[in-house]
mmCIF file of C-alpha atoms in Angstrom:
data_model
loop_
_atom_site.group_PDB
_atom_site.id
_atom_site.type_symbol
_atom_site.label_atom_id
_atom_site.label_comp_id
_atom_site.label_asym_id
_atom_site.label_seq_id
_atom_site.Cartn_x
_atom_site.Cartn_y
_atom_site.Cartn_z
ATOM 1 C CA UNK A 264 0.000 0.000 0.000
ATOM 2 C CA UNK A 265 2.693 2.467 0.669
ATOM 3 C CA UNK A 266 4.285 1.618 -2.322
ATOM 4 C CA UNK A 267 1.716 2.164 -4.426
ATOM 5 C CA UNK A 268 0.892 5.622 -2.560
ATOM 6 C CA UNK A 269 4.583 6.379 -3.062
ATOM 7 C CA UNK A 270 4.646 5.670 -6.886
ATOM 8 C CA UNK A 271 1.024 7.750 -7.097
ATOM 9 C CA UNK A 272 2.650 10.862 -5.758
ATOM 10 C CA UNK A 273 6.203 10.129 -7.823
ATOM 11 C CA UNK A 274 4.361 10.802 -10.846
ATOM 12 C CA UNK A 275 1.544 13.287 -9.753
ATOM 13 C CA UNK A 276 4.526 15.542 -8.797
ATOM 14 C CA UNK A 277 5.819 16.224 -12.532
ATOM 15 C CA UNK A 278 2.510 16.889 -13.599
ATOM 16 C CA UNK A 279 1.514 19.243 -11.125
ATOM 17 C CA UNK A 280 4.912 20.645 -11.697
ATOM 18 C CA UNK A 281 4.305 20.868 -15.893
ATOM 19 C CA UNK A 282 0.737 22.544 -14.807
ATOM 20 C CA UNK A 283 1.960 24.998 -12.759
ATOM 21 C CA UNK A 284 4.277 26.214 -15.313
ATOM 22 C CA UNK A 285 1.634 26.201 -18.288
ATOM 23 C CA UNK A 286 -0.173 28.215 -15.858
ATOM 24 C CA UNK A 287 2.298 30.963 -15.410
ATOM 25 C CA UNK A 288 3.109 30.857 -19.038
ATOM 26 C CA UNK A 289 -0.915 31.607 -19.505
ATOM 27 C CA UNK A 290 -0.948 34.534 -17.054
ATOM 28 C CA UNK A 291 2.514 35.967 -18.063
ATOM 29 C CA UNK A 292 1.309 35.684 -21.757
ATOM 30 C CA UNK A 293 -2.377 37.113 -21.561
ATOM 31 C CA UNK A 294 -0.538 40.189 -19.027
ATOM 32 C CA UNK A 295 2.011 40.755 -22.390
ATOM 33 C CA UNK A 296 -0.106 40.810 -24.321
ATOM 34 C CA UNK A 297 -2.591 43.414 -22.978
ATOM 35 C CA UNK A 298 0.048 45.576 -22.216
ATOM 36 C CA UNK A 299 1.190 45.208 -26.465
ATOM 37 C CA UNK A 300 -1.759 46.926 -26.803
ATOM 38 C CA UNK A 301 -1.277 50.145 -25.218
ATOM 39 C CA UNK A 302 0.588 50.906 -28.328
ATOM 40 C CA UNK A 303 -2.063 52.644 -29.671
ATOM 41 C CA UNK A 304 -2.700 54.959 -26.064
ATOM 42 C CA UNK A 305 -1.036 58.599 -26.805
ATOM 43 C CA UNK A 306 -0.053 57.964 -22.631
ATOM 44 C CA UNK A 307 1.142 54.652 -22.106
ATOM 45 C CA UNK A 308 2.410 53.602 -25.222
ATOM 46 C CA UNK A 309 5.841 52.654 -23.431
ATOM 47 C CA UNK A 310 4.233 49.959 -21.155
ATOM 48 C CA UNK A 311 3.883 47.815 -24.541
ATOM 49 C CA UNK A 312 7.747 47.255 -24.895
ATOM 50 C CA UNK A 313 7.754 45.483 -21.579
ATOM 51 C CA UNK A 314 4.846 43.609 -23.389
ATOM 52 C CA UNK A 315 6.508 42.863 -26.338
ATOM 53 C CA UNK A 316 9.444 41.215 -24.349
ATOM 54 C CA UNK A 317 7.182 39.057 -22.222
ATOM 55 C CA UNK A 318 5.278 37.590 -24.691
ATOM 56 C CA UNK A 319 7.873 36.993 -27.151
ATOM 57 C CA UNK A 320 9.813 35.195 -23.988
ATOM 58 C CA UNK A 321 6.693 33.033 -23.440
ATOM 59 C CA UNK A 322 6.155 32.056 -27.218
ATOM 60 C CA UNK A 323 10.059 31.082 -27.250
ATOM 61 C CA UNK A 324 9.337 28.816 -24.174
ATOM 62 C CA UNK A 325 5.987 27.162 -24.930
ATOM 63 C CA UNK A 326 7.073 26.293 -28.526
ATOM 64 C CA UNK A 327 10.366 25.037 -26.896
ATOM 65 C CA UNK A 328 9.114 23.170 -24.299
ATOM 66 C CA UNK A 329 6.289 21.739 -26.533
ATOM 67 C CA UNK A 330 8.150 20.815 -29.451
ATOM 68 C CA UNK A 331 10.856 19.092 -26.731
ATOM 69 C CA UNK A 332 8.268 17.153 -24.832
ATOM 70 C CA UNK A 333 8.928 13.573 -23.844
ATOM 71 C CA UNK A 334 7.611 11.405 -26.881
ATOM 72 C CA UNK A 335 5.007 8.257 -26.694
ATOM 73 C CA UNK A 336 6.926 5.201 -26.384
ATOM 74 C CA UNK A 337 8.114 3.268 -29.504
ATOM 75 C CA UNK A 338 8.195 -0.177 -30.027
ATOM 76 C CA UNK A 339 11.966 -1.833 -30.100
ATOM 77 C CA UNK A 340 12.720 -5.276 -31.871
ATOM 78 C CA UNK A 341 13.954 -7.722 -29.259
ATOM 79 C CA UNK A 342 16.938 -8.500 -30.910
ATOM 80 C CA UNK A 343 17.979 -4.585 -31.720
ATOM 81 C CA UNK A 344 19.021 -5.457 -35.397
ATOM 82 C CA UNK A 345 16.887 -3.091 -36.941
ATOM 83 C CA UNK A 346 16.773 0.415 -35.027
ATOM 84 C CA UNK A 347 16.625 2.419 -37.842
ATOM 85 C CA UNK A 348 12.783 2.687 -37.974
ATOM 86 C CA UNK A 349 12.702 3.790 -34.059
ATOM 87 C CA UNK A 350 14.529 6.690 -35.236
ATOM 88 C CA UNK A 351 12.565 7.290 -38.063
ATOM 89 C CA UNK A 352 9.232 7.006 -35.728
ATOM 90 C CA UNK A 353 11.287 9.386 -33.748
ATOM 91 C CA UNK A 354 11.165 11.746 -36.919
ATOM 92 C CA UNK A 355 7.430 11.415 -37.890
ATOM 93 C CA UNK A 356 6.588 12.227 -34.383
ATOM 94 C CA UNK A 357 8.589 15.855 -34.348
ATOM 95 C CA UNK A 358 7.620 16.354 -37.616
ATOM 96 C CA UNK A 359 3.790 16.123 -36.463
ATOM 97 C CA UNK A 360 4.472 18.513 -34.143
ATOM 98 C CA UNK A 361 6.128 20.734 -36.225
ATOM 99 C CA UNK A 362 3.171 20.413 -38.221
ATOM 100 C CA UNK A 363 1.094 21.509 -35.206
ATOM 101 C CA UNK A 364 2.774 24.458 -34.317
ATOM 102 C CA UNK A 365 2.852 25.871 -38.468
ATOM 103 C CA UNK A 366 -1.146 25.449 -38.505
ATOM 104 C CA UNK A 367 -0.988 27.114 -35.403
ATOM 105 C CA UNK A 368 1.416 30.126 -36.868
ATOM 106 C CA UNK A 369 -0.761 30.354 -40.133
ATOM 107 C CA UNK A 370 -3.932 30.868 -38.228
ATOM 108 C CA UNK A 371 -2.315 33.555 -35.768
ATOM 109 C CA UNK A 372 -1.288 35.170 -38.825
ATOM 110 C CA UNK A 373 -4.326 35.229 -41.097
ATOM 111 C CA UNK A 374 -7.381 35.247 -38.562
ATOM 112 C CA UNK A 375 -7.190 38.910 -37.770
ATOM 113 C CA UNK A 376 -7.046 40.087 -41.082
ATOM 114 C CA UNK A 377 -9.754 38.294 -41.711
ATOM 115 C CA UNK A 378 -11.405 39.735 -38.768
ATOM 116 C CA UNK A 379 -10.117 43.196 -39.229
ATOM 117 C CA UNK A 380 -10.204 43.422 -35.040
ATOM 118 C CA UNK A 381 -7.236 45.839 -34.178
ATOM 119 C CA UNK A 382 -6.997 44.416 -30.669
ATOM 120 C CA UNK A 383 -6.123 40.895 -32.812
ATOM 121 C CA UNK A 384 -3.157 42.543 -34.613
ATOM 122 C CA UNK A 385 -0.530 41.420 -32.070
ATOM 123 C CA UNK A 386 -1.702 37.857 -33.068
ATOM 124 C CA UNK A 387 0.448 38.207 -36.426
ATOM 125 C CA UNK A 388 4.165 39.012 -34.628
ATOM 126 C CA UNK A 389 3.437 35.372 -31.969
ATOM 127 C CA UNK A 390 2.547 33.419 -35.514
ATOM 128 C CA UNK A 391 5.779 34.622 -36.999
ATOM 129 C CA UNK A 392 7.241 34.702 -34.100
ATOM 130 C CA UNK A 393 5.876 30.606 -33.456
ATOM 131 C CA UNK A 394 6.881 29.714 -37.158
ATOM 132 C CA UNK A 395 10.920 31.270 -36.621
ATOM 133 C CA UNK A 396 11.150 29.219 -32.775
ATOM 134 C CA UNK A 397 10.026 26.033 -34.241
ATOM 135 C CA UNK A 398 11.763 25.665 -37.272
ATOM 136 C CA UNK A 399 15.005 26.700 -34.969
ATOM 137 C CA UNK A 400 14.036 23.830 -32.669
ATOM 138 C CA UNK A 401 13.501 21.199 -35.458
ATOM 139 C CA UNK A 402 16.352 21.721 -37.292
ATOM 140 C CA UNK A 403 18.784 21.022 -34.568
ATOM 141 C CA UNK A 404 16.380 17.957 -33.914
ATOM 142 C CA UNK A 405 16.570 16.354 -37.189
ATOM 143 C CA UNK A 406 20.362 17.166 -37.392
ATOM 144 C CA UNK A 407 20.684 15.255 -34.010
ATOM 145 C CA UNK A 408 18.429 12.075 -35.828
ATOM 146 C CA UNK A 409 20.908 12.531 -38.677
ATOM 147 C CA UNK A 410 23.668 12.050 -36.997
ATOM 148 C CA UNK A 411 22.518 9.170 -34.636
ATOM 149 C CA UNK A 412 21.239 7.598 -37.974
ATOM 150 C CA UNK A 413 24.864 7.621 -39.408
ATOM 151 C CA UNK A 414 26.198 5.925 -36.179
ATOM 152 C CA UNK A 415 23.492 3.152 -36.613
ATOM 153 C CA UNK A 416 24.684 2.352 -40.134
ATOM 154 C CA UNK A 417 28.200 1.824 -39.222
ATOM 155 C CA UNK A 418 27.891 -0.035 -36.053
ATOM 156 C CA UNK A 419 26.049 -3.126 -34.774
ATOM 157 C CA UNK A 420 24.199 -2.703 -31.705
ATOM 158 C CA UNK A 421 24.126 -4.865 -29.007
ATOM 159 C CA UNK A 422 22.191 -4.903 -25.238
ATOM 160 C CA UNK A 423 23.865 -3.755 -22.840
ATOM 161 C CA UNK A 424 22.540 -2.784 -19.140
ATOM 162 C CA UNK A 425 22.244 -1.563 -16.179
ATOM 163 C CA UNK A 426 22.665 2.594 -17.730
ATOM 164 C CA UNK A 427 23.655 4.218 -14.332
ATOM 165 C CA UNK A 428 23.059 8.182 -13.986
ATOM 166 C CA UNK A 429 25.898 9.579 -13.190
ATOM 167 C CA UNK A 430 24.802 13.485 -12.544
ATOM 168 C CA UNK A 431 22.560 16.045 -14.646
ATOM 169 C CA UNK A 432 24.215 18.017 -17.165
ATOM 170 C CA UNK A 433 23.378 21.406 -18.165
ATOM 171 C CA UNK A 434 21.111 21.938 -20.987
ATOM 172 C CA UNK A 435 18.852 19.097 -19.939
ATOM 173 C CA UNK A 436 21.484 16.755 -20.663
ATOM 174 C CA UNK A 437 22.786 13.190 -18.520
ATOM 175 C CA UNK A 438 26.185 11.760 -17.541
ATOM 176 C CA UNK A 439 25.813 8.425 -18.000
ATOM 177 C CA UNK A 440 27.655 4.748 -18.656
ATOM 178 C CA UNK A 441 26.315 2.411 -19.752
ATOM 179 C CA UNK A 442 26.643 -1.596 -19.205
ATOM 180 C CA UNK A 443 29.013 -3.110 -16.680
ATOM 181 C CA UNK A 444 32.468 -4.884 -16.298
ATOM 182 C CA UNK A 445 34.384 -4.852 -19.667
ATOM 183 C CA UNK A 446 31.264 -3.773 -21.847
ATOM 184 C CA UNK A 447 31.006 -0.441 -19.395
ATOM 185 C CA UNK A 448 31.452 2.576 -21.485
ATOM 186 C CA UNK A 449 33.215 5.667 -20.735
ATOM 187 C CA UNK A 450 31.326 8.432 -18.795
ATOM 188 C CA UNK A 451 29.464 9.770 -21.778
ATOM 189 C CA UNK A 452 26.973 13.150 -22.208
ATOM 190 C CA UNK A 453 23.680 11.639 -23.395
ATOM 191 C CA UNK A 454 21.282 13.933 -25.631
ATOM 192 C CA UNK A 455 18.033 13.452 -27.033
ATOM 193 C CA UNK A 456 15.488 15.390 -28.810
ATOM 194 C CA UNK A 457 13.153 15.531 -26.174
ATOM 195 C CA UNK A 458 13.369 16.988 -22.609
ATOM 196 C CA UNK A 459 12.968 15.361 -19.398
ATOM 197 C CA UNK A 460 11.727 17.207 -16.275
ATOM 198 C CA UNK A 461 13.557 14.422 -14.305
ATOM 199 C CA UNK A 462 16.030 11.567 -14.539
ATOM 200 C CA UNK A 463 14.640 8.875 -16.992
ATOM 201 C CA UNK A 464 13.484 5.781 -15.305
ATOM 202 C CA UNK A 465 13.584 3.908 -18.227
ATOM 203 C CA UNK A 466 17.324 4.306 -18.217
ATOM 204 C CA UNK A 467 18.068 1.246 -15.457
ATOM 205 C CA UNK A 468 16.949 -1.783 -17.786
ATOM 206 C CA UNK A 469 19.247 -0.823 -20.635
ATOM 207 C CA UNK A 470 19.100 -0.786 -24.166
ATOM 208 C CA UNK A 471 20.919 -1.499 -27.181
ATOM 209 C CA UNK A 472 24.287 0.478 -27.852
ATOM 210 C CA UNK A 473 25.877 1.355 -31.106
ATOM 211 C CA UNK A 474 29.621 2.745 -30.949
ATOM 212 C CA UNK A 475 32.813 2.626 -29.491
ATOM 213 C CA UNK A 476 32.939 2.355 -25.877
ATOM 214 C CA UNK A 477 35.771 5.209 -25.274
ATOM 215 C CA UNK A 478 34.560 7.011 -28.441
ATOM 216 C CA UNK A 479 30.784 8.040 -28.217
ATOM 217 C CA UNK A 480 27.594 6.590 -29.798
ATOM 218 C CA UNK A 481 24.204 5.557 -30.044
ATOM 219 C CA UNK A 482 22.099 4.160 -27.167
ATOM 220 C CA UNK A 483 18.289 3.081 -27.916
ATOM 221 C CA UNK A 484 16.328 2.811 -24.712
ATOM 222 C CA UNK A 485 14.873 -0.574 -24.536
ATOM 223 C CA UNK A 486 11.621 0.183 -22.777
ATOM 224 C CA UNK A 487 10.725 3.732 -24.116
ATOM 225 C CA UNK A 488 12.848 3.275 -27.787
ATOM 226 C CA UNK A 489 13.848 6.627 -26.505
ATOM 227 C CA UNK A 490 17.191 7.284 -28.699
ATOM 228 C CA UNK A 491 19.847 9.187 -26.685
ATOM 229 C CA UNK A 492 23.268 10.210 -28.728
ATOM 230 C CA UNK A 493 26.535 9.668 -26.070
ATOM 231 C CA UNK A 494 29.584 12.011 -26.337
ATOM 232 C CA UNK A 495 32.652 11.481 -24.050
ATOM 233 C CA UNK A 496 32.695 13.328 -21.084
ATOM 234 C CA UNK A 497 36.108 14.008 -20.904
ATOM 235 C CA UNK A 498 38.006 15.541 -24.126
ATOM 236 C CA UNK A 499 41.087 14.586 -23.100
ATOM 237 C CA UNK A 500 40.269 11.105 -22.740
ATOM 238 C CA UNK A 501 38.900 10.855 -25.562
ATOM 239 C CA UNK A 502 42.045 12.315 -27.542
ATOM 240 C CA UNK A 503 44.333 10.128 -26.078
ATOM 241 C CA UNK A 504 42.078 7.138 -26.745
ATOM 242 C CA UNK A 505 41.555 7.972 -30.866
ATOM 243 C CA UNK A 506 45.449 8.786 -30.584
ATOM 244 C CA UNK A 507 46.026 4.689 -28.895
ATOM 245 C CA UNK A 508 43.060 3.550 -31.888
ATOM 246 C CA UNK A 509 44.626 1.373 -34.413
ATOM 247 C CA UNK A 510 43.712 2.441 -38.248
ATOM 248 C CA UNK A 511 40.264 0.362 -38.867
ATOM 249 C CA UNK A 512 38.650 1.463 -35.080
ATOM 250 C CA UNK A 513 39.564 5.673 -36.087
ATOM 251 C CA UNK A 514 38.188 4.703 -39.750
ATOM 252 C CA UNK A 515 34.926 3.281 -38.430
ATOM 253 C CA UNK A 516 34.867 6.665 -36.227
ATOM 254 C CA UNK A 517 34.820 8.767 -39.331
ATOM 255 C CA UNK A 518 32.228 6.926 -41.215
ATOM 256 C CA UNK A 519 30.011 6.819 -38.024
ATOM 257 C CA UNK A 520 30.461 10.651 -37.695
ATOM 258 C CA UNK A 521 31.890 10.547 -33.706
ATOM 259 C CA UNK A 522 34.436 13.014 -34.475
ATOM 260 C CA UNK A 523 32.106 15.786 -35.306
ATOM 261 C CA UNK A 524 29.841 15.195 -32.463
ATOM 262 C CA UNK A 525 29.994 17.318 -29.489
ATOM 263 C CA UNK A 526 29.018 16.646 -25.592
#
């Protein structure tokens, strides 16, 4: 009973958490953007540059936060030997979102024209404003799929767990390694292309890994088919250990991409 009470309030805590924020966002963003509109007072026209700010700092957030939310769980093969169409789920799913938030932009933009209700006209700088944040936010997501894409091509995965936590990175990024004993990577930056409010607890059963252990790579959570791109934490380390790499291990680097990626 007490562990079931203690699970119950585990998870009611981030989503009390994500509601309290929306809220603020709501209030913050309504208070902008009635004082945007004192733009057309002879008195207080200053008050809407203070307005302005605010609710362009809310639109940067909520597309942000919404376009980085945790995605629905994908299904992973058992064996791992095809991971390639998790990712690509992966990239469906954004780009569905994306789609959300330019339908969103478009109708922002065009409704008070249609309208022709002055007190609407601030509507058209947030859908512009929506349509710049969200293509910013995609891009760097597809060129993180890209990338973990390449790695998948050139290595074979293979399961490996526990995944221990190290610490939290900034930039909503983990320290992690991954496996145990001989198959235990280096301490390696994990990012995704989602967000996590708090440490993944999908993490501790494992997944399937793609790379070099000292090197960087791919992990694919087993559970969630959350994929997670690993950088070594330590440069140095990882300089000496490409410098120690005979000439097929720093070729199959190359190919993969690791030398480009950064924690």
């Amino acid at each position: 009973m007490t562990r079931t009470t203690d699970t119950t309030a585990r998870r009611a805590k981030p989503f009390r958490s994500r509601w309290n924020g929306n809220a603020v966002l709501a209030v913050v963003g309504v208070a902008s953007y009635a004082l945007t509109l004192t733009i057309a007072s002879d008195t207080f026209f200053l008050l809407a540059v203070p307005g302005m700010l605010g609710l362009t700092t809310v639109v940067i957030v909520a597309v942000y936060h919404t376009q980085r939310r945790p995605l629905p769980d994908v299904d992973v093969p058992a064996d791992g030997a095809r991971l390639g169409p998790v990712v690509r789920r992966h990239r469906m799913l954004l780009l569905r979102r994306y789609a959300a938030h330019v339908a969103l932009a478009v109708v922002l933009c065009g409704v008070p024209f249609l309208v022709e209700v002055r007190v609407l006209y601030p509507l058209v700088g947030v859908g512009v404003l929506i349509a710049k944040i969200v293509h910013y936010v995609l891009f760097r997501q597809l060129a993180l799929l890209r990338a973990m894409t390449r790695v998948l091509s050139v290595y074979e995965p293979g399961f490996r767990a526990p995944v221990r936590v190290v610490m939290r990175v900034t930039g909503g990024k983990w320290c992690i390694t991954v496996g145990e004993g001989e198959q235990r990577t280096a301490r390696m930056v994990a990012s995704g292309v989602v967000d996590h409010p708090a440490e993944p607890p999908a993490l501790a059963d494992g997944g399937w890994y793609a790379g070099d252990d000292a090197l960087g790579g791919v992990l694919v959570v087993a559970r969630t088919g959350e994929t997670l791109c690993l950088v070594p934490q330590d440069g140095n380390t990882r300089v000496r250990e490409r410098g120690r790499a005979n000439a097929e291990r720093q070729a199959r680097e190359r190919a993969a991409g690791l030398t480009g990626l950064t924690p």
